[in-house]
C-alpha cells in the first residue's frame, strides 16, 4: 500500500523546519526506536487463485486482476496483478514466512503506464536492501539503492493477509515501507471501526471495517502538514467467520495517486 507525501526532495523539505527543531527531533528519534509487533499466524496461507476488480470511487472499472498465491519452499508467494483498460500494469509480489508470526522475506512492485505518475520497479529484501528504478513518463531514469533498518513487522503487499489474522474487534500496529520514491519506514495503525452488512448472492454477511492510519512521525508530519499533503487513511473490510475472508480495500495504491477500490469478483460466462 502506497501513500501521498511531498514531492520535494528531502533537503528542500527539511529546510522548512528551524535548525533547532531538527536537532530536537533527531534526538527524539534516536532515543525512540520503531516498536515492532509481528502479527501471530492464526490461519496459515496456502494455494489460492482469486479474481479482483479495481474501480474508482464512482464505481467505474479501471482494471481487472488476479490474486495468485502458492508455497515457495517453506515460504508463501503472494502476487496481485492488475491489467488496466488504458494498458497500465501494476504487479505486486510479496514472499513471506508464517512460522508462528508473519514475516516479509521479499517484496517486488512494478507499476507502469499512464495510470501512474511515474513508472517504477521496486525491490526490497528482508535484510533491508532495496533498489528503486524510477522512469518518469517525460524524463530520465533514476536508480536509488541502499539499505534500511527494517522492523520485523514490515508488511508491504500483505495487508489483506494481516487483516484476516487479527482477532475480530482487535486492531494492530505494524509498519510498511513507503516508496516516494525514496523509501521510508512508517508506522501503520489498523483500527477497528465497526461492522457493515453485505450480501454474497442472497446470503447476508457481516464485514468488519478497519481504518488503516499511516503515522509519519514528527520529522515528516510537520513539513507534510505545511504543504497540505499528508497521506490519507485507507480502509480494509474482512468477513470474520469460521474462515476469515478479504472483502474490499480502499485507498491510494501509488504515491500521490487517487483513491481506488479493490474488490473480489467472479468469472462471467458469455451468453
PDB file of C-alpha atoms in Angstrom:
ATOM      1  CA  UNK A   1       0.000   0.000   0.000  1.00  0.00           C
ATOM      2  CA  UNK A   2       1.231   3.452  -1.112  1.00  0.00           C
ATOM      3  CA  UNK A   3       0.592   6.934   0.220  1.00  0.00           C
ATOM      4  CA  UNK A   4       0.944  10.595  -0.639  1.00  0.00           C
ATOM      5  CA  UNK A   5       3.903  12.668   0.506  1.00  0.00           C
ATOM      6  CA  UNK A   6       5.617  15.916  -0.537  1.00  0.00           C
ATOM      7  CA  UNK A   7       7.227  15.635  -3.949  1.00  0.00           C
ATOM      8  CA  UNK A   8      10.125  17.902  -2.948  1.00  0.00           C
ATOM      9  CA  UNK A   9      13.481  16.361  -2.128  1.00  0.00           C
ATOM     10  CA  UNK A  10      14.345  15.615   1.474  1.00  0.00           C
ATOM     11  CA  UNK A  11      16.736  18.537   1.631  1.00  0.00           C
ATOM     12  CA  UNK A  12      14.107  21.000   0.413  1.00  0.00           C
ATOM     13  CA  UNK A  13      11.510  19.675   2.837  1.00  0.00           C
ATOM     14  CA  UNK A  14      13.784  19.783   5.838  1.00  0.00           C
ATOM     15  CA  UNK A  15      14.711  23.384   5.148  1.00  0.00           C
ATOM     16  CA  UNK A  16      11.145  24.271   6.142  1.00  0.00           C
ATOM     17  CA  UNK A  17      11.985  23.376   9.725  1.00  0.00           C
ATOM     18  CA  UNK A  18      14.081  25.526  12.036  1.00  0.00           C
ATOM     19  CA  UNK A  19      17.518  24.099  12.677  1.00  0.00           C
ATOM     20  CA  UNK A  20      16.916  23.916  16.418  1.00  0.00           C
ATOM     21  CA  UNK A  21      13.730  21.893  15.918  1.00  0.00           C
ATOM     22  CA  UNK A  22      15.582  19.481  13.649  1.00  0.00           C
ATOM     23  CA  UNK A  23      18.152  18.829  16.356  1.00  0.00           C
ATOM     24  CA  UNK A  24      15.419  18.155  18.923  1.00  0.00           C
ATOM     25  CA  UNK A  25      13.534  15.831  16.578  1.00  0.00           C
ATOM     26  CA  UNK A  26      16.690  13.948  15.669  1.00  0.00           C
ATOM     27  CA  UNK A  27      17.447  13.395  19.342  1.00  0.00           C
ATOM     28  CA  UNK A  28      13.924  12.116  19.998  1.00  0.00           C
ATOM     29  CA  UNK A  29      14.045   9.716  17.055  1.00  0.00           C
ATOM     30  CA  UNK A  30      17.429   8.401  18.065  1.00  0.00           C
ATOM     31  CA  UNK A  31      16.116   7.648  21.569  1.00  0.00           C
ATOM     32  CA  UNK A  32      12.833   6.109  20.330  1.00  0.00           C
ATOM     33  CA  UNK A  33      13.314   3.094  18.032  1.00  0.00           C
ATOM     34  CA  UNK A  34      10.381   1.741  16.000  1.00  0.00           C
ATOM     35  CA  UNK A  35       8.129  -0.521  18.017  1.00  0.00           C
ATOM     36  CA  UNK A  36       7.913  -3.935  16.355  1.00  0.00           C
ATOM     37  CA  UNK A  37       4.945  -6.246  16.892  1.00  0.00           C
ATOM     38  CA  UNK A  38       4.788  -9.110  14.375  1.00  0.00           C
ATOM     39  CA  UNK A  39       1.271 -10.433  13.825  1.00  0.00           C
ATOM     40  CA  UNK A  40       0.740 -14.046  15.000  1.00  0.00           C
ATOM     41  CA  UNK A  41      -0.371 -16.638  12.466  1.00  0.00           C
ATOM     42  CA  UNK A  42      -3.938 -17.678  13.277  1.00  0.00           C
ATOM     43  CA  UNK A  43      -4.753 -19.039   9.803  1.00  0.00           C
ATOM     44  CA  UNK A  44      -1.986 -20.393   7.578  1.00  0.00           C
ATOM     45  CA  UNK A  45      -1.999 -19.256   3.967  1.00  0.00           C
ATOM     46  CA  UNK A  46      -1.932 -21.769   1.103  1.00  0.00           C
ATOM     47  CA  UNK A  47      -2.634 -22.144  -2.607  1.00  0.00           C
ATOM     48  CA  UNK A  48      -5.187 -19.597  -3.851  1.00  0.00           C
ATOM     49  CA  UNK A  49      -6.339 -18.091  -7.143  1.00  0.00           C
ATOM     50  CA  UNK A  50      -8.818 -15.260  -6.757  1.00  0.00           C
ATOM     51  CA  UNK A  51     -10.205 -12.690  -9.183  1.00  0.00           C
ATOM     52  CA  UNK A  52     -10.164  -8.965  -8.461  1.00  0.00           C
ATOM     53  CA  UNK A  53     -11.586  -5.772  -9.898  1.00  0.00           C
ATOM     54  CA  UNK A  54     -10.180  -2.272  -9.378  1.00  0.00           C
ATOM     55  CA  UNK A  55     -12.517   0.729  -9.600  1.00  0.00           C
ATOM     56  CA  UNK A  56     -12.511   4.421  -8.801  1.00  0.00           C
ATOM     57  CA  UNK A  57     -14.708   5.882  -6.057  1.00  0.00           C
ATOM     58  CA  UNK A  58     -17.618   6.202  -8.538  1.00  0.00           C
ATOM     59  CA  UNK A  59     -17.508   2.503  -9.314  1.00  0.00           C
ATOM     60  CA  UNK A  60     -16.000   2.830 -12.794  1.00  0.00           C
ATOM     61  CA  UNK A  61     -13.919  -0.247 -13.595  1.00  0.00           C
ATOM     62  CA  UNK A  62     -10.287   0.670 -14.262  1.00  0.00           C
ATOM     63  CA  UNK A  63      -8.541  -2.705 -14.142  1.00  0.00           C
ATOM     64  CA  UNK A  64      -9.087  -6.425 -13.774  1.00  0.00           C
ATOM     65  CA  UNK A  65      -6.750  -8.590 -11.780  1.00  0.00           C
ATOM     66  CA  UNK A  66      -5.650 -11.912 -10.357  1.00  0.00           C
ATOM     67  CA  UNK A  67      -4.580 -12.848  -6.860  1.00  0.00           C
ATOM     68  CA  UNK A  68      -2.150 -15.764  -7.086  1.00  0.00           C
ATOM     69  CA  UNK A  69      -0.723 -17.496  -4.031  1.00  0.00           C
ATOM     70  CA  UNK A  70       1.304 -20.664  -3.618  1.00  0.00           C
ATOM     71  CA  UNK A  71       4.013 -22.195  -1.476  1.00  0.00           C
ATOM     72  CA  UNK A  72       7.617 -21.446  -2.393  1.00  0.00           C
ATOM     73  CA  UNK A  73       9.659 -23.841  -0.301  1.00  0.00           C
ATOM     74  CA  UNK A  74       8.843 -23.006   3.328  1.00  0.00           C
ATOM     75  CA  UNK A  75       7.575 -19.549   2.350  1.00  0.00           C
ATOM     76  CA  UNK A  76       4.432 -18.297   0.636  1.00  0.00           C
ATOM     77  CA  UNK A  77       4.496 -16.234  -2.552  1.00  0.00           C
ATOM     78  CA  UNK A  78       1.519 -13.890  -2.989  1.00  0.00           C
ATOM     79  CA  UNK A  79       1.099 -11.935  -6.218  1.00  0.00           C
ATOM     80  CA  UNK A  80      -1.536  -9.366  -7.209  1.00  0.00           C
ATOM     81  CA  UNK A  81      -1.523  -8.476 -10.909  1.00  0.00           C
ATOM     82  CA  UNK A  82      -3.754  -5.717 -12.303  1.00  0.00           C
ATOM     83  CA  UNK A  83      -4.073  -5.034 -16.028  1.00  0.00           C
ATOM     84  CA  UNK A  84      -5.674  -1.654 -16.726  1.00  0.00           C
ATOM     85  CA  UNK A  85      -8.006  -0.732 -19.548  1.00  0.00           C
ATOM     86  CA  UNK A  86      -5.541   2.003 -20.597  1.00  0.00           C
ATOM     87  CA  UNK A  87      -2.676  -0.511 -20.872  1.00  0.00           C
ATOM     88  CA  UNK A  88      -1.125   0.226 -17.474  1.00  0.00           C
ATOM     89  CA  UNK A  89       0.126  -2.632 -15.278  1.00  0.00           C
ATOM     90  CA  UNK A  90       0.520  -2.992 -11.526  1.00  0.00           C
ATOM     91  CA  UNK A  91       2.309  -6.181 -10.484  1.00  0.00           C
ATOM     92  CA  UNK A  92       2.969  -6.674  -6.749  1.00  0.00           C
ATOM     93  CA  UNK A  93       4.617  -9.742  -5.194  1.00  0.00           C
ATOM     94  CA  UNK A  94       5.276 -10.444  -1.526  1.00  0.00           C
ATOM     95  CA  UNK A  95       7.146 -13.527  -0.292  1.00  0.00           C
ATOM     96  CA  UNK A  96       6.619 -14.201   3.403  1.00  0.00           C
ATOM     97  CA  UNK A  97       7.133 -16.836   6.070  1.00  0.00           C
ATOM     98  CA  UNK A  98       4.435 -17.926   8.515  1.00  0.00           C
ATOM     99  CA  UNK A  99       6.164 -19.780  11.326  1.00  0.00           C
ATOM    100  CA  UNK A 100       4.257 -18.601  14.416  1.00  0.00           C
ATOM    101  CA  UNK A 101       4.312 -14.989  13.127  1.00  0.00           C
ATOM    102  CA  UNK A 102       4.158 -13.444   9.665  1.00  0.00           C
ATOM    103  CA  UNK A 103       7.450 -12.087   8.363  1.00  0.00           C
ATOM    104  CA  UNK A 104       8.046 -10.475   4.960  1.00  0.00           C
ATOM    105  CA  UNK A 105      11.035 -12.009   3.166  1.00  0.00           C
ATOM    106  CA  UNK A 106      10.998 -10.022  -0.068  1.00  0.00           C
ATOM    107  CA  UNK A 107       8.840  -7.517  -1.920  1.00  0.00           C
ATOM    108  CA  UNK A 108       8.691  -6.587  -5.608  1.00  0.00           C
ATOM    109  CA  UNK A 109       6.455  -3.962  -7.208  1.00  0.00           C
ATOM    110  CA  UNK A 110       6.198  -2.972 -10.857  1.00  0.00           C
ATOM    111  CA  UNK A 111       3.911  -0.125 -11.880  1.00  0.00           C
ATOM    112  CA  UNK A 112       3.919   1.342 -15.366  1.00  0.00           C
ATOM    113  CA  UNK A 113       1.650   3.148 -17.780  1.00  0.00           C
ATOM    114  CA  UNK A 114      -0.499   6.291 -17.913  1.00  0.00           C
ATOM    115  CA  UNK A 115      -2.466   5.433 -14.751  1.00  0.00           C
ATOM    116  CA  UNK A 116       0.673   6.194 -12.721  1.00  0.00           C
ATOM    117  CA  UNK A 117       2.688   9.383 -12.336  1.00  0.00           C
ATOM    118  CA  UNK A 118       5.959   7.505 -12.941  1.00  0.00           C
ATOM    119  CA  UNK A 119       6.966   4.019 -13.983  1.00  0.00           C
ATOM    120  CA  UNK A 120       8.633   2.263 -11.045  1.00  0.00           C
ATOM    121  CA  UNK A 121      10.362  -1.059 -10.391  1.00  0.00           C
ATOM    122  CA  UNK A 122      10.904  -1.687  -6.654  1.00  0.00           C
ATOM    123  CA  UNK A 123      12.845  -4.470  -4.944  1.00  0.00           C
ATOM    124  CA  UNK A 124      13.048  -4.864  -1.149  1.00  0.00           C
ATOM    125  CA  UNK A 125      14.727  -7.692   0.772  1.00  0.00           C
ATOM    126  CA  UNK A 126      14.315  -8.852   4.384  1.00  0.00           C
ATOM    127  CA  UNK A 127      17.868  -7.639   5.031  1.00  0.00           C
ATOM    128  CA  UNK A 128      16.667  -4.100   4.286  1.00  0.00           C
ATOM    129  CA  UNK A 129      18.481  -3.879   0.958  1.00  0.00           C
ATOM    130  CA  UNK A 130      16.422  -2.019  -1.647  1.00  0.00           C
ATOM    131  CA  UNK A 131      16.636  -0.929  -5.266  1.00  0.00           C
ATOM    132  CA  UNK A 132      14.174   1.515  -6.838  1.00  0.00           C
ATOM    133  CA  UNK A 133      14.179   2.305 -10.556  1.00  0.00           C
ATOM    134  CA  UNK A 134      12.075   5.350 -11.445  1.00  0.00           C
ATOM    135  CA  UNK A 135      11.270   6.316 -15.035  1.00  0.00           C
ATOM    136  CA  UNK A 136       9.145   9.458 -15.416  1.00  0.00           C
ATOM    137  CA  UNK A 137       6.916   9.491 -18.490  1.00  0.00           C
ATOM    138  CA  UNK A 138       8.854  12.579 -19.524  1.00  0.00           C
ATOM    139  CA  UNK A 139      12.326  12.495 -18.064  1.00  0.00           C
ATOM    140  CA  UNK A 140      15.419  10.436 -17.390  1.00  0.00           C
ATOM    141  CA  UNK A 141      15.547   7.149 -15.487  1.00  0.00           C
ATOM    142  CA  UNK A 142      16.812   7.327 -11.891  1.00  0.00           C
ATOM    143  CA  UNK A 143      18.025   4.476  -9.694  1.00  0.00           C
ATOM    144  CA  UNK A 144      18.018   4.551  -5.884  1.00  0.00           C
ATOM    145  CA  UNK A 145      19.628   1.796  -3.859  1.00  0.00           C
ATOM    146  CA  UNK A 146      20.691   1.350  -0.280  1.00  0.00           C
ATOM    147  CA  UNK A 147      19.744  -0.381   2.938  1.00  0.00           C
ATOM    148  CA  UNK A 148      17.057   0.264   5.556  1.00  0.00           C
ATOM    149  CA  UNK A 149      16.805  -0.845   9.171  1.00  0.00           C
ATOM    150  CA  UNK A 150      13.586  -2.883   8.946  1.00  0.00           C
ATOM    151  CA  UNK A 151      11.499  -3.868  11.974  1.00  0.00           C
ATOM    152  CA  UNK A 152      10.185  -7.460  11.856  1.00  0.00           C
ATOM    153  CA  UNK A 153       6.582  -6.326  11.263  1.00  0.00           C
ATOM    154  CA  UNK A 154       7.026  -4.707   7.837  1.00  0.00           C
ATOM    155  CA  UNK A 155       4.082  -5.955   5.758  1.00  0.00           C
ATOM    156  CA  UNK A 156       4.241  -4.494   2.246  1.00  0.00           C
ATOM    157  CA  UNK A 157       1.866  -6.391  -0.041  1.00  0.00           C
ATOM    158  CA  UNK A 158       0.414  -8.334   2.912  1.00  0.00           C
ATOM    159  CA  UNK A 159      -2.251  -6.126   4.499  1.00  0.00           C
ATOM    160  CA  UNK A 160      -5.276  -8.259   3.413  1.00  0.00           C
ATOM    161  CA  UNK A 161      -3.498 -11.315   4.871  1.00  0.00           C
ATOM    162  CA  UNK A 162      -2.706  -9.483   8.101  1.00  0.00           C
ATOM    163  CA  UNK A 163      -6.315  -8.283   8.309  1.00  0.00           C
ATOM    164  CA  UNK A 164      -7.580 -11.874   8.149  1.00  0.00           C
ATOM    165  CA  UNK A 165      -5.355 -12.867  11.067  1.00  0.00           C
ATOM    166  CA  UNK A 166      -6.432 -10.182  13.517  1.00  0.00           C
ATOM    167  CA  UNK A 167      -8.865 -11.134  16.221  1.00  0.00           C
ATOM    168  CA  UNK A 168     -12.311  -9.762  15.481  1.00  0.00           C
ATOM    169  CA  UNK A 169     -12.696  -6.307  17.002  1.00  0.00           C
ATOM    170  CA  UNK A 170      -8.970  -6.026  17.781  1.00  0.00           C
ATOM    171  CA  UNK A 171      -6.525  -3.755  15.993  1.00  0.00           C
ATOM    172  CA  UNK A 172      -2.774  -3.821  15.446  1.00  0.00           C
ATOM    173  CA  UNK A 173       0.133  -1.503  14.779  1.00  0.00           C
ATOM    174  CA  UNK A 174       2.542  -2.617  12.047  1.00  0.00           C
ATOM    175  CA  UNK A 175       4.964  -0.966   9.608  1.00  0.00           C
ATOM    176  CA  UNK A 176       5.201  -0.516   5.857  1.00  0.00           C
ATOM    177  CA  UNK A 177       7.896   0.916   3.597  1.00  0.00           C
ATOM    178  CA  UNK A 178       6.558   3.855   1.574  1.00  0.00           C
ATOM    179  CA  UNK A 179       8.400   4.480  -1.701  1.00  0.00           C
ATOM    180  CA  UNK A 180       8.083   8.152  -2.631  1.00  0.00           C
ATOM    181  CA  UNK A 181      10.331   7.106  -4.463  1.00  0.00           C
ATOM    182  CA  UNK A 182      12.834   7.386  -1.595  1.00  0.00           C
ATOM    183  CA  UNK A 183      11.921   4.544   0.802  1.00  0.00           C
ATOM    184  CA  UNK A 184      10.774   5.431   4.320  1.00  0.00           C
ATOM    185  CA  UNK A 185       9.614   3.070   7.075  1.00  0.00           C
ATOM    186  CA  UNK A 186       6.352   4.342   8.562  1.00  0.00           C
ATOM    187  CA  UNK A 187       4.013   3.077  11.240  1.00  0.00           C
ATOM    188  CA  UNK A 188       0.526   1.921  10.236  1.00  0.00           C
ATOM    189  CA  UNK A 189      -2.325   1.605  12.719  1.00  0.00           C
ATOM    190  CA  UNK A 190      -5.077  -0.887  11.825  1.00  0.00           C
ATOM    191  CA  UNK A 191      -8.021   0.453  13.810  1.00  0.00           C
ATOM    192  CA  UNK A 192     -11.350  -1.448  14.020  1.00  0.00           C
ATOM    193  CA  UNK A 193     -14.309   0.751  13.046  1.00  0.00           C
ATOM    194  CA  UNK A 194     -17.445  -1.336  13.475  1.00  0.00           C
ATOM    195  CA  UNK A 195     -19.279  -3.698  11.152  1.00  0.00           C
ATOM    196  CA  UNK A 196     -21.234  -3.362   7.912  1.00  0.00           C
ATOM    197  CA  UNK A 197     -23.866  -5.581   6.311  1.00  0.00           C
ATOM    198  CA  UNK A 198     -23.059  -7.065   2.902  1.00  0.00           C
ATOM    199  CA  UNK A 199     -24.581  -9.771   0.698  1.00  0.00           C
ATOM    200  CA  UNK A 200     -22.888 -12.660  -1.082  1.00  0.00           C
ATOM    201  CA  UNK A 201     -25.531 -13.560  -3.606  1.00  0.00           C
ATOM    202  CA  UNK A 202     -28.659 -13.835  -1.476  1.00  0.00           C
ATOM    203  CA  UNK A 203     -26.763 -14.618   1.729  1.00  0.00           C
ATOM    204  CA  UNK A 204     -26.340 -11.806   4.279  1.00  0.00           C
ATOM    205  CA  UNK A 205     -22.881 -11.418   5.780  1.00  0.00           C
ATOM    206  CA  UNK A 206     -21.214  -9.056   8.238  1.00  0.00           C
ATOM    207  CA  UNK A 207     -17.931  -7.388   7.273  1.00  0.00           C
ATOM    208  CA  UNK A 208     -15.604  -5.823   9.840  1.00  0.00           C
ATOM    209  CA  UNK A 209     -14.257  -2.414   8.805  1.00  0.00           C
ATOM    210  CA  UNK A 210     -10.679  -1.378   9.633  1.00  0.00           C
ATOM    211  CA  UNK A 211      -9.191   2.067   9.128  1.00  0.00           C
ATOM    212  CA  UNK A 212      -5.524   1.993   8.136  1.00  0.00           C
ATOM    213  CA  UNK A 213      -3.873   5.106   9.557  1.00  0.00           C
ATOM    214  CA  UNK A 214      -0.303   5.944   8.460  1.00  0.00           C
ATOM    215  CA  UNK A 215       1.768   7.642  11.154  1.00  0.00           C
ATOM    216  CA  UNK A 216       4.568   9.799   9.753  1.00  0.00           C
ATOM    217  CA  UNK A 217       6.311  10.781  12.950  1.00  0.00           C
ATOM    218  CA  UNK A 218       7.191  14.355  13.838  1.00  0.00           C
ATOM    219  CA  UNK A 219      10.078  14.658  11.374  1.00  0.00           C
ATOM    220  CA  UNK A 220       7.790  14.090   8.365  1.00  0.00           C
ATOM    221  CA  UNK A 221       4.424  15.189   9.754  1.00  0.00           C
ATOM    222  CA  UNK A 222       5.289  18.880  10.145  1.00  0.00           C
ATOM    223  CA  UNK A 223       6.538  19.502   6.573  1.00  0.00           C
ATOM    224  CA  UNK A 224       3.693  17.364   5.161  1.00  0.00           C
ATOM    225  CA  UNK A 225       1.140  19.442   7.080  1.00  0.00           C
ATOM    226  CA  UNK A 226       2.768  22.680   5.922  1.00  0.00           C
ATOM    227  CA  UNK A 227       2.485  21.574   2.301  1.00  0.00           C
ATOM    228  CA  UNK A 228      -1.034  20.204   2.824  1.00  0.00           C
ATOM    229  CA  UNK A 229      -0.180  16.733   1.511  1.00  0.00           C
ATOM    230  CA  UNK A 230      -0.477  14.354   4.448  1.00  0.00           C
ATOM    231  CA  UNK A 231      -1.152  10.723   3.457  1.00  0.00           C
ATOM    232  CA  UNK A 232      -4.847   9.745   3.594  1.00  0.00           C
ATOM    233  CA  UNK A 233      -6.264   6.861   5.585  1.00  0.00           C
ATOM    234  CA  UNK A 234      -7.052   3.631   3.757  1.00  0.00           C
ATOM    235  CA  UNK A 235      -9.828   1.146   4.551  1.00  0.00           C
ATOM    236  CA  UNK A 236      -9.984  -2.634   4.744  1.00  0.00           C
ATOM    237  CA  UNK A 237     -13.023  -4.913   5.087  1.00  0.00           C
ATOM    238  CA  UNK A 238     -12.807  -8.522   6.277  1.00  0.00           C
ATOM    239  CA  UNK A 239     -15.501 -11.100   6.941  1.00  0.00           C
ATOM    240  CA  UNK A 240     -14.679 -12.977  10.145  1.00  0.00           C
ATOM    241  CA  UNK A 241     -16.442 -16.314  10.079  1.00  0.00           C
ATOM    242  CA  UNK A 242     -15.227 -19.883  10.556  1.00  0.00           C
ATOM    243  CA  UNK A 243     -12.650 -18.996   7.916  1.00  0.00           C
ATOM    244  CA  UNK A 244     -11.931 -15.234   7.504  1.00  0.00           C
ATOM    245  CA  UNK A 245     -12.099 -13.679   4.033  1.00  0.00           C
ATOM    246  CA  UNK A 246     -10.868 -10.468   2.423  1.00  0.00           C
ATOM    247  CA  UNK A 247     -13.742  -8.345   1.078  1.00  0.00           C
ATOM    248  CA  UNK A 248     -12.507  -4.903  -0.002  1.00  0.00           C
ATOM    249  CA  UNK A 249      -9.562  -2.492   0.187  1.00  0.00           C
ATOM    250  CA  UNK A 250      -9.915   1.229  -0.474  1.00  0.00           C
ATOM    251  CA  UNK A 251      -7.092   3.775  -0.663  1.00  0.00           C
ATOM    252  CA  UNK A 252      -4.248   5.072  -2.849  1.00  0.00           C
ATOM    253  CA  UNK A 253      -2.099   2.374  -4.444  1.00  0.00           C
ATOM    254  CA  UNK A 254       0.603   4.760  -5.651  1.00  0.00           C
ATOM    255  CA  UNK A 255       2.386   7.848  -4.401  1.00  0.00           C
ATOM    256  CA  UNK A 256       0.160  10.899  -4.922  1.00  0.00           C
ATOM    257  CA  UNK A 257      -2.359   8.547  -6.526  1.00  0.00           C
ATOM    258  CA  UNK A 258      -6.166   8.699  -6.381  1.00  0.00           C
ATOM    259  CA  UNK A 259      -8.368   6.629  -4.084  1.00  0.00           C
ATOM    260  CA  UNK A 260      -9.063   3.255  -5.689  1.00  0.00           C
ATOM    261  CA  UNK A 261     -11.132   0.255  -4.601  1.00  0.00           C
ATOM    262  CA  UNK A 262     -10.039  -3.371  -4.823  1.00  0.00           C
ATOM    263  CA  UNK A 263     -12.819  -5.957  -4.545  1.00  0.00           C
ATOM    264  CA  UNK A 264     -13.441  -9.604  -5.283  1.00  0.00           C
ATOM    265  CA  UNK A 265     -15.213 -10.531  -8.493  1.00  0.00           C
ATOM    266  CA  UNK A 266     -16.363 -13.693 -10.282  1.00  0.00           C
ATOM    267  CA  UNK A 267     -15.967 -15.026 -13.838  1.00  0.00           C
ATOM    268  CA  UNK A 268     -18.789 -14.057 -16.201  1.00  0.00           C
ATOM    269  CA  UNK A 269     -19.886 -16.608 -18.783  1.00  0.00           C
ATOM    270  CA  UNK A 270     -20.601 -15.423 -22.336  1.00  0.00           C
ATOM    271  CA  UNK A 271     -24.292 -15.540 -23.248  1.00  0.00           C
TER     272      UNK A 271
END
